[in-house]
mmCIF file of C-alpha atoms in Angstrom:
data_model
loop_
_atom_site.group_PDB
_atom_site.id
_atom_site.type_symbol
_atom_site.label_atom_id
_atom_site.label_comp_id
_atom_site.label_asym_id
_atom_site.label_seq_id
_atom_site.Cartn_x
_atom_site.Cartn_y
_atom_site.Cartn_z
ATOM 1 C CA MET A 63 -55.273 -17.417 -32.412
ATOM 2 C CA LYS A 64 -56.826 -15.157 -29.776
ATOM 3 C CA LYS A 65 -55.657 -17.539 -27.063
ATOM 4 C CA SER A 66 -52.099 -17.428 -28.428
ATOM 5 C CA LEU A 67 -52.128 -13.619 -28.454
ATOM 6 C CA PHE A 68 -53.453 -13.606 -24.889
ATOM 7 C CA ASN A 69 -50.712 -15.959 -23.728
ATOM 8 C CA PHE A 70 -48.053 -13.869 -25.491
ATOM 9 C CA SER A 71 -49.368 -10.679 -23.861
ATOM 10 C CA LEU A 72 -49.378 -12.373 -20.468
ATOM 11 C CA ILE A 73 -45.745 -13.410 -20.897
ATOM 12 C CA LEU A 74 -44.780 -9.834 -21.803
ATOM 13 C CA LEU A 75 -46.506 -8.524 -18.682
ATOM 14 C CA LEU A 76 -44.696 -11.046 -16.527
ATOM 15 C CA LEU A 77 -41.363 -10.028 -18.040
ATOM 16 C CA VAL A 78 -42.094 -6.388 -17.249
ATOM 17 C CA PHE A 79 -43.373 -6.777 -13.720
ATOM 18 C CA ILE A 80 -41.517 -9.813 -12.429
ATOM 19 C CA ARG A 81 -37.869 -8.868 -12.358
ATOM 20 C CA PRO A 82 -35.146 -10.703 -10.477
ATOM 21 C CA ALA A 83 -34.217 -9.049 -7.207
ATOM 22 C CA ALA A 84 -30.994 -7.060 -7.311
ATOM 23 C CA ALA A 85 -28.095 -9.022 -5.910
ATOM 24 C CA ASN A 86 -27.087 -7.758 -2.484
ATOM 25 C CA VAL A 87 -23.502 -6.640 -1.993
ATOM 26 C CA SER A 88 -21.876 -5.921 1.345
ATOM 27 C CA LEU A 89 -18.959 -3.875 2.614
ATOM 28 C CA LEU A 90 -17.288 -4.588 5.931
ATOM 29 C CA VAL A 91 -15.608 -1.800 7.890
ATOM 30 C CA LEU A 92 -12.542 -3.150 9.686
ATOM 31 C CA GLY A 93 -11.488 -0.319 11.939
ATOM 32 C CA ASP A 94 -10.671 0.983 15.376
ATOM 33 C CA SER A 95 -12.432 3.416 17.722
ATOM 34 C CA LEU A 96 -12.891 6.009 14.962
ATOM 35 C CA SER A 97 -15.320 3.628 13.255
ATOM 36 C CA ALA A 98 -16.470 1.607 16.276
ATOM 37 C CA GLY A 99 -17.737 4.814 17.882
ATOM 38 C CA TYR A 100 -15.786 5.188 21.109
ATOM 39 C CA GLY A 101 -18.150 6.518 23.789
ATOM 40 C CA ILE A 102 -21.101 6.341 21.389
ATOM 41 C CA SER A 103 -23.857 3.750 21.108
ATOM 42 C CA GLU A 104 -23.556 1.372 18.164
ATOM 43 C CA GLY A 105 -26.712 2.681 16.542
ATOM 44 C CA ASP A 106 -25.383 6.242 16.459
ATOM 45 C CA THR A 107 -22.063 5.618 14.703
ATOM 46 C CA TRP A 108 -21.317 6.951 11.236
ATOM 47 C CA VAL A 109 -21.438 3.383 9.932
ATOM 48 C CA ALA A 110 -24.976 2.960 11.285
ATOM 49 C CA GLU A 111 -25.927 6.310 9.728
ATOM 50 C CA ILE A 112 -24.833 5.047 6.319
ATOM 51 C CA GLN A 113 -26.681 1.754 6.754
ATOM 52 C CA ARG A 114 -29.925 3.631 7.488
ATOM 53 C CA GLN A 115 -29.410 5.769 4.402
ATOM 54 C CA TRP A 116 -28.784 2.750 2.209
ATOM 55 C CA GLU A 117 -31.843 0.967 3.548
ATOM 56 C CA GLN A 118 -33.876 3.827 2.077
ATOM 57 C CA GLU A 119 -31.898 4.650 -1.062
ATOM 58 C CA GLN A 120 -29.863 1.547 -1.931
ATOM 59 C CA PRO A 121 -31.472 -1.488 -0.274
ATOM 60 C CA ASP A 122 -29.200 -3.936 -2.100
ATOM 61 C CA TYR A 123 -26.148 -2.364 -0.413
ATOM 62 C CA GLN A 124 -25.177 -3.370 3.122
ATOM 63 C CA ILE A 125 -22.485 -2.058 5.451
ATOM 64 C CA ILE A 126 -21.171 -4.153 8.352
ATOM 65 C CA ASN A 127 -19.231 -2.675 11.243
ATOM 66 C CA ALA A 128 -16.522 -5.036 12.510
ATOM 67 C CA SER A 129 -14.499 -2.277 14.175
ATOM 68 C CA ILE A 130 -13.096 -2.558 17.702
ATOM 69 C CA SER A 131 -11.950 0.355 19.836
ATOM 70 C CA GLY A 132 -8.245 0.179 20.559
ATOM 71 C CA ASP A 133 -7.550 -2.253 17.736
ATOM 72 C CA THR A 134 -4.184 -2.292 15.990
ATOM 73 C CA THR A 135 -3.092 -3.634 12.626
ATOM 74 C CA GLN A 136 -1.736 -6.748 14.352
ATOM 75 C CA GLY A 137 -4.926 -7.282 16.334
ATOM 76 C CA ALA A 138 -7.053 -6.952 13.213
ATOM 77 C CA LEU A 139 -4.787 -9.315 11.294
ATOM 78 C CA ASN A 140 -5.162 -11.909 14.047
ATOM 79 C CA ARG A 141 -8.970 -11.840 13.872
ATOM 80 C CA LEU A 142 -9.349 -11.248 10.153
ATOM 81 C CA SER A 143 -10.084 -14.785 8.985
ATOM 82 C CA SER A 144 -12.804 -15.348 11.586
ATOM 83 C CA VAL A 145 -14.420 -11.991 10.780
ATOM 84 C CA ILE A 146 -14.475 -12.772 7.067
ATOM 85 C CA ASP A 147 -15.811 -16.285 7.641
ATOM 86 C CA ARG A 148 -18.612 -14.862 9.783
ATOM 87 C CA HIS A 149 -19.734 -12.018 7.517
ATOM 88 C CA GLN A 150 -18.666 -13.081 3.991
ATOM 89 C CA PRO A 151 -18.380 -9.504 2.665
ATOM 90 C CA ASP A 152 -17.841 -8.529 -0.958
ATOM 91 C CA ALA A 153 -15.590 -5.615 -0.003
ATOM 92 C CA VAL A 154 -13.566 -4.544 3.031
ATOM 93 C CA PHE A 155 -12.678 -1.002 4.044
ATOM 94 C CA ILE A 156 -9.615 -1.023 6.314
ATOM 95 C CA GLU A 157 -9.457 1.902 8.748
ATOM 96 C CA LEU A 158 -6.557 0.908 10.965
ATOM 97 C CA GLY A 159 -3.140 2.090 12.059
ATOM 98 C CA GLY A 160 -3.971 5.042 14.275
ATOM 99 C CA ASN A 161 -3.339 3.141 17.492
ATOM 100 C CA ASP A 162 -0.115 1.734 16.060
ATOM 101 C CA GLY A 163 1.083 5.233 15.293
ATOM 102 C CA LEU A 164 0.075 6.760 18.614
ATOM 103 C CA ARG A 165 2.015 3.988 20.362
ATOM 104 C CA GLY A 166 5.060 4.386 18.153
ATOM 105 C CA PHE A 167 4.937 0.921 16.627
ATOM 106 C CA ALA A 168 7.530 0.183 13.957
ATOM 107 C CA ILE A 169 6.563 1.415 10.489
ATOM 108 C CA GLU A 170 7.748 -1.875 8.986
ATOM 109 C CA SER A 171 5.367 -3.771 11.267
ATOM 110 C CA ILE A 172 2.446 -1.571 10.206
ATOM 111 C CA ARG A 173 3.368 -2.039 6.550
ATOM 112 C CA ASN A 174 3.643 -5.808 6.894
ATOM 113 C CA ASN A 175 0.366 -6.178 8.786
ATOM 114 C CA LEU A 176 -1.590 -4.102 6.275
ATOM 115 C CA SER A 177 0.019 -5.997 3.405
ATOM 116 C CA GLU A 178 -0.834 -9.369 4.940
ATOM 117 C CA MET A 179 -4.450 -8.317 5.435
ATOM 118 C CA ILE A 180 -4.767 -7.147 1.851
ATOM 119 C CA ASP A 181 -3.109 -10.280 0.458
ATOM 120 C CA TYR A 182 -5.446 -12.466 2.509
ATOM 121 C CA LEU A 183 -8.535 -10.568 1.365
ATOM 122 C CA HIS A 184 -7.468 -10.632 -2.270
ATOM 123 C CA GLY A 185 -6.916 -14.363 -1.898
ATOM 124 C CA ARG A 186 -10.546 -14.648 -0.822
ATOM 125 C CA GLY A 187 -11.676 -12.656 -3.854
ATOM 126 C CA ILE A 188 -12.652 -9.616 -1.778
ATOM 127 C CA TYR A 189 -12.342 -6.023 -2.998
ATOM 128 C CA VAL A 190 -10.191 -3.919 -0.658
ATOM 129 C CA ALA A 191 -10.059 -0.198 0.106
ATOM 130 C CA LEU A 192 -7.595 1.309 2.559
ATOM 131 C CA SER A 193 -8.059 4.483 4.560
ATOM 132 C CA GLN A 194 -5.270 7.002 4.757
ATOM 133 C CA ILE A 195 -4.471 7.568 8.437
ATOM 134 C CA GLU A 196 -2.620 10.537 9.873
ATOM 135 C CA ILE A 197 -1.380 11.206 13.389
ATOM 136 C CA PRO A 198 -0.259 14.356 15.224
ATOM 137 C CA PRO A 199 3.519 14.960 15.315
ATOM 138 C CA ASN A 200 3.903 13.745 18.916
ATOM 139 C CA MET A 201 6.307 10.982 17.876
ATOM 140 C CA GLY A 202 8.617 13.349 16.021
ATOM 141 C CA ARG A 203 8.701 14.650 12.471
ATOM 142 C CA ARG A 204 10.584 11.706 10.949
ATOM 143 C CA TYR A 205 8.290 9.045 12.410
ATOM 144 C CA THR A 206 5.147 11.017 11.577
ATOM 145 C CA SER A 207 6.250 11.539 7.990
ATOM 146 C CA SER A 208 7.065 7.845 7.530
ATOM 147 C CA PHE A 209 3.798 6.826 9.177
ATOM 148 C CA ASN A 210 1.656 9.080 7.004
ATOM 149 C CA ALA A 211 3.427 7.822 3.869
ATOM 150 C CA VAL A 212 3.077 4.095 4.529
ATOM 151 C CA PHE A 213 -0.636 3.943 3.651
ATOM 152 C CA ARG A 214 -0.168 5.341 0.153
ATOM 153 C CA GLU A 215 2.819 3.050 -0.319
ATOM 154 C CA VAL A 216 0.824 -0.035 0.669
ATOM 155 C CA ALA A 217 -2.155 1.006 -1.463
ATOM 156 C CA GLU A 218 0.036 1.527 -4.526
ATOM 157 C CA ASN A 219 1.989 -1.692 -4.043
ATOM 158 C CA HIS A 220 -1.191 -3.757 -3.726
ATOM 159 C CA GLU A 221 -3.263 -1.731 -6.206
ATOM 160 C CA VAL A 222 -6.082 -0.987 -3.780
ATOM 161 C CA THR A 223 -8.230 2.112 -3.441
ATOM 162 C CA LEU A 224 -6.839 4.673 -1.000
ATOM 163 C CA VAL A 225 -9.617 6.634 0.723
ATOM 164 C CA PRO A 226 -8.810 10.068 2.200
ATOM 165 C CA PHE A 227 -8.712 10.232 6.004
ATOM 166 C CA PHE A 228 -12.171 11.309 7.152
ATOM 167 C CA MET A 229 -10.875 12.825 10.391
ATOM 168 C CA LEU A 230 -9.050 15.676 8.665
ATOM 169 C CA GLU A 231 -12.209 17.795 8.518
ATOM 170 C CA ILE A 232 -13.437 16.662 11.926
ATOM 171 C CA ALA A 233 -10.317 17.062 14.063
ATOM 172 C CA ILE A 234 -10.025 20.799 13.357
ATOM 173 C CA ASP A 235 -13.522 21.478 14.732
ATOM 174 C CA SER A 236 -13.611 21.242 18.530
ATOM 175 C CA ASP A 237 -17.421 21.075 18.436
ATOM 176 C CA LEU A 238 -17.119 17.685 16.726
ATOM 177 C CA MET A 239 -14.498 16.202 19.047
ATOM 178 C CA GLN A 240 -14.700 14.547 22.448
ATOM 179 C CA SER A 241 -12.820 16.101 25.346
ATOM 180 C CA ASP A 242 -9.835 13.773 24.770
ATOM 181 C CA GLY A 243 -9.124 15.539 21.481
ATOM 182 C CA ILE A 244 -8.783 12.186 19.702
ATOM 183 C CA HIS A 245 -12.255 10.761 19.175
ATOM 184 C CA PRO A 246 -15.156 12.262 17.228
ATOM 185 C CA ASN A 247 -18.281 12.920 19.272
ATOM 186 C CA LEU A 248 -21.940 12.161 18.619
ATOM 187 C CA ASP A 249 -22.444 15.328 16.557
ATOM 188 C CA ALA A 250 -19.589 14.289 14.286
ATOM 189 C CA GLN A 251 -21.165 10.991 13.226
ATOM 190 C CA PRO A 252 -23.589 12.403 10.608
ATOM 191 C CA VAL A 253 -20.774 14.595 9.282
ATOM 192 C CA ILE A 254 -18.465 11.602 8.872
ATOM 193 C CA ALA A 255 -21.304 9.645 7.262
ATOM 194 C CA GLU A 256 -21.774 12.449 4.739
ATOM 195 C CA ILE A 257 -18.053 12.346 3.941
ATOM 196 C CA MET A 258 -17.797 8.572 3.732
ATOM 197 C CA GLU A 259 -21.079 7.535 2.121
ATOM 198 C CA PRO A 260 -20.114 8.506 -1.449
ATOM 199 C CA GLU A 261 -16.690 6.900 -1.030
ATOM 200 C CA LEU A 262 -18.117 3.589 0.159
ATOM 201 C CA ARG A 263 -20.984 3.646 -2.316
ATOM 202 C CA GLN A 264 -18.445 3.977 -5.139
ATOM 203 C CA ILE A 265 -16.610 0.938 -3.818
ATOM 204 C CA LEU A 266 -19.746 -1.218 -3.953
ATOM 205 C CA ASP A 267 -20.608 0.233 -7.361
ATOM 206 C CA ARG A 268 -17.255 -1.095 -8.577
ATOM 207 C CA VAL A 269 -17.843 -4.463 -6.915
ATOM 208 C CA LYS A 270 -21.159 -4.868 -8.755
ATOM 209 C CA GLN A 271 -19.389 -4.265 -12.058
ATOM 210 C CA LEU A 272 -16.770 -6.975 -11.470
#
C-alpha cells in the first residue's frame, strides 16, 4: 500500500514539474528598407530589437526578417515561395508598397501583387497581416489618395489584419530620420520596436489560438 502511494505521489510530481515545452511560433517580416534597416546593421534594426525582447519575455515567439531594401510588391511576389519554403513561418507581416508608390507604379499592379501574395500565403495555411503604407503627395493628390486607400481595400477584401503604418510617428521627428528624409535612423529603431512589438505579439497570440 505504501509503495502504491509512493508511486502515485511520484507521478503527481512528474506531472507538475515535467511539462511539455511550449510550441514555438514564428512571424516573418516581408518588407523593404523600412524593415531591412537601410544604412543600419542587421542587429540594430527594429526587427532585431523585438527578437531580443521576445528571447527574454516570450521565448516561444520568433521573428524573422526577410526584408530587402528597395524591394517592391512585384519583387517580393517573385521571391515569396522560396522565402516561405526556407523559413516555414506561421505568420507573415507584409510591409511593402512604399517603393512602388514613390516610383508611381500603377495602383492596380500594387493591388494585384498584394492580393496574389495573400492568396498564396493563405493557401499555405499562413496567417497574414498587412501594413498600411502612406507616401508623401509628390505624385499628385489623386494618385496619393488611391495609393493610401489600396491597403485597406486589400485587407478588407482578403480579411487580413491591417496594421497602422509605423512611420507616421517617426517621419515627423527629424531626430529619428536619416538625412534623405525617407529612412528611419538608428535612434528610431527602438521607437519603431516599441510601436510594433504589441502589434506583432497580438498576431502570434492569435496564431496560437487557431
